[in-house]
Coordinates of C-alpha atoms and ligand atoms in Angstrom, one line a residue:
X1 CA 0.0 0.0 0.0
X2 CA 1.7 3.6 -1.1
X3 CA 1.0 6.1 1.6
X4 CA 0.4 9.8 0.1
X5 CA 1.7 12.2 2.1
X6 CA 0.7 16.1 3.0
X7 CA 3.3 18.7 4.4
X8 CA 1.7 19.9 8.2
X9 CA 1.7 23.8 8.1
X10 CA -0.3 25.3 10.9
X11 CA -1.8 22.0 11.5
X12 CA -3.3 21.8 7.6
X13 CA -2.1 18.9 5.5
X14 CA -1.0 20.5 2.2
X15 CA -0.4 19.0 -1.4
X16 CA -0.8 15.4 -1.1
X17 CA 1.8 13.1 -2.8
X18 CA 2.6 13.2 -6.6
X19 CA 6.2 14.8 -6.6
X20 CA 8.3 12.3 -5.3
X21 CA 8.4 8.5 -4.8
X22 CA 10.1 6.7 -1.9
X23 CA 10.8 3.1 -3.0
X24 CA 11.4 -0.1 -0.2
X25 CA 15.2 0.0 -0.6
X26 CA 14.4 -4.4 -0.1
X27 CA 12.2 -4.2 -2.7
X28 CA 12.1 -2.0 -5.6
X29 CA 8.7 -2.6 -6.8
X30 CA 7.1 -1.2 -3.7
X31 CA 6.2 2.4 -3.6
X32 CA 6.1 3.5 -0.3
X33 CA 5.1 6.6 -0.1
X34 CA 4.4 9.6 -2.8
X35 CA 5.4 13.2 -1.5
X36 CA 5.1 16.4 -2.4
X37 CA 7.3 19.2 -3.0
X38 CA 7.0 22.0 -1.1
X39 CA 9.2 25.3 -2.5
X40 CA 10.4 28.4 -0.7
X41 CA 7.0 30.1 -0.2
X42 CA 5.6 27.0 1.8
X43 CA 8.6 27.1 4.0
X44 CA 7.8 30.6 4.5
X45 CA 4.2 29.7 5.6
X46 CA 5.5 27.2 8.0
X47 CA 7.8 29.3 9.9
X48 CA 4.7 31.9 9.9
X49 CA 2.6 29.3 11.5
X50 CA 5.6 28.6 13.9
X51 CA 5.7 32.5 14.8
X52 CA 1.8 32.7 15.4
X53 CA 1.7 29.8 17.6
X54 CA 5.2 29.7 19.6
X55 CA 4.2 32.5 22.1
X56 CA 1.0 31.1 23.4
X57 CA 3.2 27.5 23.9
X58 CA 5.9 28.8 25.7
X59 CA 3.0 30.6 28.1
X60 CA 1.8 26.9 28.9
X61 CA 3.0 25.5 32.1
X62 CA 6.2 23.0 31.6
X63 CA 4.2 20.3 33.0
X64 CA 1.1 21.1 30.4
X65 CA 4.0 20.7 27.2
X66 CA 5.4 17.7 29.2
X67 CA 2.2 16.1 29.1
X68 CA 1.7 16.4 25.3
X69 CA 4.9 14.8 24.9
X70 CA 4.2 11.9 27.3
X71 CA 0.9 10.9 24.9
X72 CA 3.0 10.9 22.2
X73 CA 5.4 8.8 23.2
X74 CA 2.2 6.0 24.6
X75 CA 0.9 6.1 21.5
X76 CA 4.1 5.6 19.4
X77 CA 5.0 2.8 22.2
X78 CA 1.1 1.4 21.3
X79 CA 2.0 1.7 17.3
X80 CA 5.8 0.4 17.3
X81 CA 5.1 -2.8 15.5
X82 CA 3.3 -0.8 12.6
X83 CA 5.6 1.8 12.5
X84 CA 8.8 -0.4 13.1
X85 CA 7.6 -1.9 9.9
X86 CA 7.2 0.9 8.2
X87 CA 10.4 2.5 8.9
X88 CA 12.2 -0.8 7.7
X89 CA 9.8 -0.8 4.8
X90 CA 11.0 2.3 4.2
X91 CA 14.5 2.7 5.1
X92 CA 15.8 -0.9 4.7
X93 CA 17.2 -1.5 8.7
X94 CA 15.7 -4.7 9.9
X95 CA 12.4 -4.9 11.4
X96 CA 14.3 -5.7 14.9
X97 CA 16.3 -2.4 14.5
X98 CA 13.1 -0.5 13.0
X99 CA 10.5 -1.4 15.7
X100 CA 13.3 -0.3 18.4
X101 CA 14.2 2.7 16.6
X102 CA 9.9 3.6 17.4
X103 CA 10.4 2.3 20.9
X104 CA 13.6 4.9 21.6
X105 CA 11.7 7.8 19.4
X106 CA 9.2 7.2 21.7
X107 CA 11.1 6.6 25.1
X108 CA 12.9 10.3 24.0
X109 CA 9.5 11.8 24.3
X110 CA 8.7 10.3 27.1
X111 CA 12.1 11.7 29.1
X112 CA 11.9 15.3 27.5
X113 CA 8.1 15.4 29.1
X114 CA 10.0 15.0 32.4
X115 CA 13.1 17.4 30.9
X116 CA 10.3 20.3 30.6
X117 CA 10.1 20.4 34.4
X118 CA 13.7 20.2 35.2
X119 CA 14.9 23.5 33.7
X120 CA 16.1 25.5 36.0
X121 CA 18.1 28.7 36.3
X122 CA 20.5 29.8 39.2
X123 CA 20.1 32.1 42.3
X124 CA 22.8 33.7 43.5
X125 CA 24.0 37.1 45.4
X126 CA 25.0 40.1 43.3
X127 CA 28.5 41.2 44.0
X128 CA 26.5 44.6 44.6
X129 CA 24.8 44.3 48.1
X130 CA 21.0 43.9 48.3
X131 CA 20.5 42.8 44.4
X132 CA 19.5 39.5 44.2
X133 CA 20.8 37.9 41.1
X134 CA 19.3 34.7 38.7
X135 CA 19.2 33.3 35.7
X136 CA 16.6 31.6 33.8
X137 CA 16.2 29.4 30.8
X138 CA 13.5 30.7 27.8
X139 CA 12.8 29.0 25.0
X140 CA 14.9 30.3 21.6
X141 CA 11.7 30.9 19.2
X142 CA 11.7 29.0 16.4
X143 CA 13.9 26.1 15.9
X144 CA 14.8 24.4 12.1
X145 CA 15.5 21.1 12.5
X146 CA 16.7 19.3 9.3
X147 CA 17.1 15.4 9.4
X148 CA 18.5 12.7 7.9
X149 CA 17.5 9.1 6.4
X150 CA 19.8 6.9 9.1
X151 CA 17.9 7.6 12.1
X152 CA 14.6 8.8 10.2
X153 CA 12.1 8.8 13.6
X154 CA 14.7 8.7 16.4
X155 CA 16.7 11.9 15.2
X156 CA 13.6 14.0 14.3
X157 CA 12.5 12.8 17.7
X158 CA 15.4 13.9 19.9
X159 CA 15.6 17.6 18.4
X160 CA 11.5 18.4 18.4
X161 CA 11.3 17.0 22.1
X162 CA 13.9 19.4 23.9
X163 CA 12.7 22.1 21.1
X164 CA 9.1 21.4 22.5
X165 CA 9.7 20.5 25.5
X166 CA 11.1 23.9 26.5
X167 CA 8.5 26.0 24.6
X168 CA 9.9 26.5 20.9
X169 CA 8.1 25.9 17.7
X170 CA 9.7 23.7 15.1
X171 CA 9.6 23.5 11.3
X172 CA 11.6 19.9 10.1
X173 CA 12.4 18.8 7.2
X174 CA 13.0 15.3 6.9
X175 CA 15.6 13.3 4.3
X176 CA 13.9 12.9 1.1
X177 CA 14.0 9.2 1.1
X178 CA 12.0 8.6 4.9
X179 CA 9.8 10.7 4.5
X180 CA 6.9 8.3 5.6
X181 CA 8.4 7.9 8.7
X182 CA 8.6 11.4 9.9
X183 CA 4.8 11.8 8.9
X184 CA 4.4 9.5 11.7
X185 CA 5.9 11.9 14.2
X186 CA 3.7 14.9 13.2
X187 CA 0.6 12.6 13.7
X188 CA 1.1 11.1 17.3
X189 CA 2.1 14.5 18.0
X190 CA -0.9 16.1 16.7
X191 CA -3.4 13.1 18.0
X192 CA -1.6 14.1 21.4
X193 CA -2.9 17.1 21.5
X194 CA -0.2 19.6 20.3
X195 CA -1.8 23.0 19.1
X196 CA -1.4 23.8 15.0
X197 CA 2.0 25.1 14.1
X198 CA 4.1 24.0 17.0
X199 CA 5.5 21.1 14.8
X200 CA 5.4 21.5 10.9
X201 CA 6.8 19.1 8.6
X202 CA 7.9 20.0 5.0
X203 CA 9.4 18.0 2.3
X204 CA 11.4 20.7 0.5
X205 CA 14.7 20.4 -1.2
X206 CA 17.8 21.0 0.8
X207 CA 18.6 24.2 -0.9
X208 CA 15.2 25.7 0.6
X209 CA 15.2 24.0 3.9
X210 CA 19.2 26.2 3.8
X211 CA 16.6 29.2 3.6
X212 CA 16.1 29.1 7.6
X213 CA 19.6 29.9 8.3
X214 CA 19.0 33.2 6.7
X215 CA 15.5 33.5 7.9
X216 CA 15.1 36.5 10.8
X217 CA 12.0 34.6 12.3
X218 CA 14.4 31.4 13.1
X219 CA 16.7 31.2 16.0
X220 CA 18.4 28.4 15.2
X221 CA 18.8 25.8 13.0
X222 CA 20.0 21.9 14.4
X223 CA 21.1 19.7 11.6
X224 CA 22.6 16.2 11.6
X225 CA 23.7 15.0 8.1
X226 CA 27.1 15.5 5.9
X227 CA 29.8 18.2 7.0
X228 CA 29.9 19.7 3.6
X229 CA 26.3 20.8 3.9
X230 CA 26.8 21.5 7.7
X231 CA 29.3 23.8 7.3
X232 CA 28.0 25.6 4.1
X233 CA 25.0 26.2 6.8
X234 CA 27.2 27.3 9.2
X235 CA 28.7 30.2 7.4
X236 CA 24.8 31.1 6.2
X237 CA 23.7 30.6 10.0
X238 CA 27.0 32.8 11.4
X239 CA 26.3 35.2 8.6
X240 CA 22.8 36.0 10.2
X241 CA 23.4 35.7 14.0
X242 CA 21.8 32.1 14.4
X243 CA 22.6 29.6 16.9
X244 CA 23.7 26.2 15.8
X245 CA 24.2 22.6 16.0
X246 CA 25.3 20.5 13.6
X247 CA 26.1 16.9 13.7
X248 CA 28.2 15.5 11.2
X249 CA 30.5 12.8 9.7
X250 CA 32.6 10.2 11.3
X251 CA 35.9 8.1 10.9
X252 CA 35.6 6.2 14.2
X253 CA 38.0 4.1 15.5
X254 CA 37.4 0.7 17.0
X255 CA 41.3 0.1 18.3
X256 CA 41.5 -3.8 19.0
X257 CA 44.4 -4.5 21.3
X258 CA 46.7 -7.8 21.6
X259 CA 45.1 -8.0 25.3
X260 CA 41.1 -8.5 24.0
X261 CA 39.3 -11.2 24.5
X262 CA 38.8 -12.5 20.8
X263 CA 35.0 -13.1 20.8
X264 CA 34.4 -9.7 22.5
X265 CA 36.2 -7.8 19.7
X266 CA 34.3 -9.9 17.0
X267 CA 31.3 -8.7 18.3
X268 CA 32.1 -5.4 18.9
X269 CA 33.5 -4.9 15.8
X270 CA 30.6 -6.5 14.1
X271 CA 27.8 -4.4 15.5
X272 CA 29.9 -1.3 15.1
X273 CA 30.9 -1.8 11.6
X274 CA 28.2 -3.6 9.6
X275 CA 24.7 -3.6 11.9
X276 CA 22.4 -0.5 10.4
X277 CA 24.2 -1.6 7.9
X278 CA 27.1 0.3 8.7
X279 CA 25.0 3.8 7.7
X280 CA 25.2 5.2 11.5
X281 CA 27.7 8.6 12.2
X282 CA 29.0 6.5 14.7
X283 CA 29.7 3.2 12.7
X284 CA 32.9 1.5 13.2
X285 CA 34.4 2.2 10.0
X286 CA 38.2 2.0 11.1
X287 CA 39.7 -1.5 12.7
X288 CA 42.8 -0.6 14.0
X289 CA 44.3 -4.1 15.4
X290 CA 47.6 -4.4 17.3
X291 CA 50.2 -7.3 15.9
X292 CA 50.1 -9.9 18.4
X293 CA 45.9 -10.3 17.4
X294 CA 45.7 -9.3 14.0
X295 CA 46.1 -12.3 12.2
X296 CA 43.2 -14.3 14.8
X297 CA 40.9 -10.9 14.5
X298 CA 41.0 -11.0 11.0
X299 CA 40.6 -14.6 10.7
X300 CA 37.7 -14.5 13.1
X301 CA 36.0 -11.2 11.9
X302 CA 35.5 -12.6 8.2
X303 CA 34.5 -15.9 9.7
X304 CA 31.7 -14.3 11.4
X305 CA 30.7 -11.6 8.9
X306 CA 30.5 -14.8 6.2
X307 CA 27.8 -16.0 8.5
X308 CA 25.6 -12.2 8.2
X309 CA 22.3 -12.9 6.9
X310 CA 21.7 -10.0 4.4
X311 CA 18.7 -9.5 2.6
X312 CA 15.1 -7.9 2.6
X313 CA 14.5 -5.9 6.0
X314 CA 11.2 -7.2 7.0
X315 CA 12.2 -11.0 6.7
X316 CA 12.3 -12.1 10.1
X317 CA 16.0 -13.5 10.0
X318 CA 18.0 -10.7 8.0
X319 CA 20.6 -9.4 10.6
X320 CA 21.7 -7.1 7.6
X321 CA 18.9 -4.6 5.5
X322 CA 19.9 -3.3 1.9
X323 CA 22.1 -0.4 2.2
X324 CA 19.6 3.0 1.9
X325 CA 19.5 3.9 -2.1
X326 CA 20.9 3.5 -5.4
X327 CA 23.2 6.6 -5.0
X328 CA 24.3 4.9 -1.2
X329 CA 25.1 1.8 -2.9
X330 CA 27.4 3.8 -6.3
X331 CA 29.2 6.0 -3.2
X332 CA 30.3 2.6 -1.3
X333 CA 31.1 0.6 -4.7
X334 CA 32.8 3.4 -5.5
X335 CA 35.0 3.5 -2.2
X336 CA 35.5 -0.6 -2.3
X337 CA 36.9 0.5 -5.7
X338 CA 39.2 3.3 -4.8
X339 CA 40.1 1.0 -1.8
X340 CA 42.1 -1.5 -3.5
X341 CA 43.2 0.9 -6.8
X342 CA 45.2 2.4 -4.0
X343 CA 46.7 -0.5 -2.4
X344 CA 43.7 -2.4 -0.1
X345 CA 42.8 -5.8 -0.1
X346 CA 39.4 -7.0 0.2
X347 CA 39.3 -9.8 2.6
X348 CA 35.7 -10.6 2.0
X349 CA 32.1 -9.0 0.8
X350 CA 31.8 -6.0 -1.1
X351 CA 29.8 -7.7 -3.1
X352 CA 25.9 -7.5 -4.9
X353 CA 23.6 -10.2 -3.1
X354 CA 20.6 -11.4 -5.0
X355 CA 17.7 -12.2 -3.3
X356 CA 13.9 -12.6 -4.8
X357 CA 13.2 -9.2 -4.5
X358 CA 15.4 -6.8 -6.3
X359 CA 16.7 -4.2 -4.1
X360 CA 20.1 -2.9 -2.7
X361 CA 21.7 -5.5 -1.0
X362 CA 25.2 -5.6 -0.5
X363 CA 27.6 -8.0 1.6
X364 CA 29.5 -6.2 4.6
X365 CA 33.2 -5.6 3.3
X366 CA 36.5 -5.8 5.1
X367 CA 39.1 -4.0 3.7
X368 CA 42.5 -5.4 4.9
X369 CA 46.1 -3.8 4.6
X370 CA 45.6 -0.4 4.6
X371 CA 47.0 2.6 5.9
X372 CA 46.0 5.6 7.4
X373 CA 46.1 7.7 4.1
X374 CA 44.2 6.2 2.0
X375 CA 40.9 7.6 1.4
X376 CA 38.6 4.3 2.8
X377 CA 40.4 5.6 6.1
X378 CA 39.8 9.7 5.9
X379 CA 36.8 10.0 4.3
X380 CA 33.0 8.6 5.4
X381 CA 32.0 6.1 3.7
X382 CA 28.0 5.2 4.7
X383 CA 28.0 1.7 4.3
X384 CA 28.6 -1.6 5.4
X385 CA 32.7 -1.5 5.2
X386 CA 35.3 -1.3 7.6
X387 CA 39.0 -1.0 7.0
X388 CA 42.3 -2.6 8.7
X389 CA 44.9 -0.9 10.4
X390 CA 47.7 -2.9 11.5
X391 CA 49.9 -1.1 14.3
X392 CA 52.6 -2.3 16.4
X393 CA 51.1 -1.0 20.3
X394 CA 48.6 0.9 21.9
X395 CA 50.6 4.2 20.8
X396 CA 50.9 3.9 17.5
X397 CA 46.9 2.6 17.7
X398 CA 45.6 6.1 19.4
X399 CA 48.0 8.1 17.1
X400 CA 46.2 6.3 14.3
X401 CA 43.0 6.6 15.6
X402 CA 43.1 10.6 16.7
X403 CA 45.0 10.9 12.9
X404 CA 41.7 11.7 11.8
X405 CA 39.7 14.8 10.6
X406 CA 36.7 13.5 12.1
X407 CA 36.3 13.3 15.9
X408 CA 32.6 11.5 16.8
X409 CA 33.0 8.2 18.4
X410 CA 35.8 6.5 19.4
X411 CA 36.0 2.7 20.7
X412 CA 38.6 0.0 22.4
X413 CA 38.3 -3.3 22.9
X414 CA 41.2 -4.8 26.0
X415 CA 41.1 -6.5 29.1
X416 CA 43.6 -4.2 30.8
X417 CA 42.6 -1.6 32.5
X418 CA 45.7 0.9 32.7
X419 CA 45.5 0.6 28.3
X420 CA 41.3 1.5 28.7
X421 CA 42.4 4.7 30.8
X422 CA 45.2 6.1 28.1
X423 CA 42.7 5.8 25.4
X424 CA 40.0 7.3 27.3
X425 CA 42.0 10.4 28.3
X426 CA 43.3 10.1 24.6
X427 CA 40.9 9.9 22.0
X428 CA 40.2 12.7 20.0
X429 CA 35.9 12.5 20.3
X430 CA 33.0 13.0 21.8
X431 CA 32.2 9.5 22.8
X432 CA 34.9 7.1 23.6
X433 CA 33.4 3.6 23.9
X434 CA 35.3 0.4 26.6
X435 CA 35.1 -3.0 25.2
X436 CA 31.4 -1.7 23.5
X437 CA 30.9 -0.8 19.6
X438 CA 31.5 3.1 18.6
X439 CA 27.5 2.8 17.7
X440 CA 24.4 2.7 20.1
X441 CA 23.9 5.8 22.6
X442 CA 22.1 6.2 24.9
X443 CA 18.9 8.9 25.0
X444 CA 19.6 10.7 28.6
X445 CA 23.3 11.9 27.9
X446 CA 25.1 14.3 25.6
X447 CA 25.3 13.2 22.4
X448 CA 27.9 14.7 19.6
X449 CA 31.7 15.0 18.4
X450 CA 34.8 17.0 18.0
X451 CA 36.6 18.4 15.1
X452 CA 34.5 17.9 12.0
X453 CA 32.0 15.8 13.3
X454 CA 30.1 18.7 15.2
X455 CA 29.9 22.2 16.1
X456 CA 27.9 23.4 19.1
X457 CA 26.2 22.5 22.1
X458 CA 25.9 19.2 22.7
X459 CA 22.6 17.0 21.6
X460 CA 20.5 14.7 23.8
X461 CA 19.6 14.3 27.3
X462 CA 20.9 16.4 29.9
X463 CA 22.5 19.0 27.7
X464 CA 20.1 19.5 25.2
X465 CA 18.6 22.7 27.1
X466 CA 21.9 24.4 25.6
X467 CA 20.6 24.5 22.3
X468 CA 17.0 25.0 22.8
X469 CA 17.0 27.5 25.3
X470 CA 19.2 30.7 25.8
X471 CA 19.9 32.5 29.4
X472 CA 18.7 34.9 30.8
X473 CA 20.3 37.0 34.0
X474 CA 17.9 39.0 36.1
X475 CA 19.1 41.3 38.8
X476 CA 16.7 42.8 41.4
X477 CA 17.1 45.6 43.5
X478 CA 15.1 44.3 46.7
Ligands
LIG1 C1 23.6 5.7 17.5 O1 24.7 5.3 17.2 O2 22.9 5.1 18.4 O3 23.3 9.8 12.3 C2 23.0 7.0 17.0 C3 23.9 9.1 13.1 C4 24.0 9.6 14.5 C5 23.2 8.8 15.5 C6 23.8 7.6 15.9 N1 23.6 11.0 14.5 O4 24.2 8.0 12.8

């Protein structure tokens, strides 16, 4: 069944379907969804729907937004089996990583309810006698959110919540390719009982949705996606006094030491690298492996990854989906390519799997020999393939690993210790991962990287008030 979906402007469904068609990336001959495409004049009613309605929601009690966001998050919980199916349907993960993508969209919801209560400001004493002094969080306006395909419910979900939470409006636009998915949100959010205009979805080309960082009426703009069209946002966002956040690419190391136990760094390496299909920011997409284990990790890595089940992403068993889209799958051939023109050898996969549906299913590549330089190793790939590094010790393994433009997620697997607390004090990134894979976060903690991967306040749990709210400091003469 092909869903025909409407922008949400001001709580009106506009245009319905026609424009563009998202295909199940498992199976080509299902349409998914038809959208249409909005241009820059519908953008410009949806941020005037955001300005209309944003003062009245940021008057409502924390506990009254809080609420809204709690019912959303039940009723996403009740519908994660449909949606969970849909999202795979539509994105290609696997229906286990689908219906638990729902299940955390909707557990974020459900913790930035609680959030709106806990924002609080600071009393202190003036340096002056008899001023009191405090500061206080209000919301930033209106907030852009732009999103990408990866993480098409749980991303959307962990910028509108905080952005809601603490009283902004929000005008998202969602990757082209999910945007079924993201429909979803606007509707649990609407069915819970959030007024017209406080969450409006459009399905514009990028080069509009880059309108809102030159827009006056928006405050800020939070983006996750490449850092080429982060950074071109950037300089449009800096150019017109906007806050914001951008999360970006990755190179992440997983550094595999002599001292690991074997299985452990099989499955670390494993989930990091090639579940999702490797298309996470925080995938495992550089193996750097010390001498005494290289040789066994190897060995046992592309023993294991033989035994990945890829295929169509609602079949039950498939532990691997089809990578995202045609132009995914050209980008990683492409690298697999460039990979061993310049010296690489491809220890297994890479390869197209048939199945008896035609879609884009590829087998998880290892990439063995390589060195720092080469491209596979500086540049993001999106896909399921990870590279080799050999190194001789745990220095040469975090020089490697910090040798890197990129600076999201970093991750070691050892058994000692005194190795786990150099690298942690170390690595070059906002998340450094013990003995666990560079992927998988966790909702109630700051999210985001250094270097290229991100700029600005930090996403996710207890931080995300940095973004979506600005300070501000209140003397009083008593
Ligand atoms: C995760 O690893 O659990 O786009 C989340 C991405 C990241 C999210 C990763 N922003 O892959």
């Amino acid at each position: 069944m092909t869903i025909v979906l409407s922008h949400r402007v001001g709580g009106e469904r506009i245009g319905g379907g026609a424009a563009i068609e998202s295909r199940n990336p498992s199976d080509l001959s299902d349409l998914v969804a038809t959208t249409p495409e909005g241009d820059a004049a519908l953008l410009d009613r949806a941020i005037a729907a955001a300005a209309a309605a944003q003062p009245d929601w940021a008057a409502r009690s924390p506990e009254a937004r809080g609420d809204i966001l709690d019912r959303a998050a039940a009723l996403l919980m009740e519908r994660a089996g449909e949606l969970g199916t849909l999202l795979s349907r539509e994105e290609g993960k696997t229906l286990a990583e689908g219906k638990s993508e729902v299940m955390r969209a909707a557990r974020i919801l459900r913790y930035f309810g609680g959030e709106a209560l806990r924002l609080h400001g600071r009393a202190m004493a003036s340096v002056r006698p008899g001023i009191d002094v405090a500061t206080r969080q209000e919301p930033l306006g209106i907030v852009g959110l732009i999103t990408p395909w990866n993480f098409p419910i749980a991303i959307p979900a962990w910028k509108a919540a905080p952005a809601l939470a603490f009283g902004n409006a929000v005008v998202l636009k969602p990757a082209g390719i999910t945007p079924a998915i993201a429909s979803a949100l606007a509707d649990v959010l609407e069915e819970a009982g959030l007024p017209p205009g406080l969450f409006n979805l459009v399905f514009v080309p990028g080069a509009v949705a880059g309108r809102m960082a030159e827009d006056a009426r928006v405050a800020g703009l939070s983006f996750t996606g490449s850092t080429g069209v982060g950074r071109r946002l950037a300089v449009a966002a800096a150019a017109h006094g906007k806050r914001i956040q951008l999360e970006m690419g990755g190179k992440n190391p997983l550094v595999v030491l002599d001292d690991a136990d074997l299985d452990r760094a099989v499955a670390v390496a494993l989930d990091g690298s090639f579940f999702g299909s490797g298309q996470r920011c925080t995938a495992s997409s550089r193996l750097i492996v010390t001498d005494g284990i290289h040789d066994r990790f190897v060995a046992a890595l592309t023993a294991a990854m033989a035994k990945l089940r890829v295929g169509h992403a609602l079949d039950p068993d498939t532990q691997i989906g089809p990578v995202a889209s045609e132009e995914q799958r050209a980008t990683i051939e492409a690298y697999l390519a460039i990979a061993v023109e310049q010296g690489g050898g491809l220890a297994c996969g890479g390869e197209r799997v048939r199945r008896a549906t035609d879609g884009y299913f590829l087998a998880p590549a290892l990439i063995t020999g390589t060195s720092p330089e080469m491209r596979v190793n500086r540049e993001e790939i999106f896909g399921p393939v990870a590279s080799v590094v050999r190194v001789p010790d745990l220095d040469a393994a975090i020089a490697v690993a910090n040798g890197s433009e990129f600076g999201l997620s970093a991750g070691i697997v050892t058994s000692s210790l005194a190795h786990a607390s150099r690298f942690k004090a170390s690595a070059q990134a906002g998340m450094v991962m013990v003995n666990a894979p560079t992927a998988g976060v966790d909702y109630h903690v700051p999210f985001g990287g250094t270097k290229a991967s991100s700029l600005g306040p930090r996403e996710q749990g207890f931080s995300a008030h940095e973004f979506y709210t600005r300070t501000k400091t209140i003397y009083v003469n008593a």
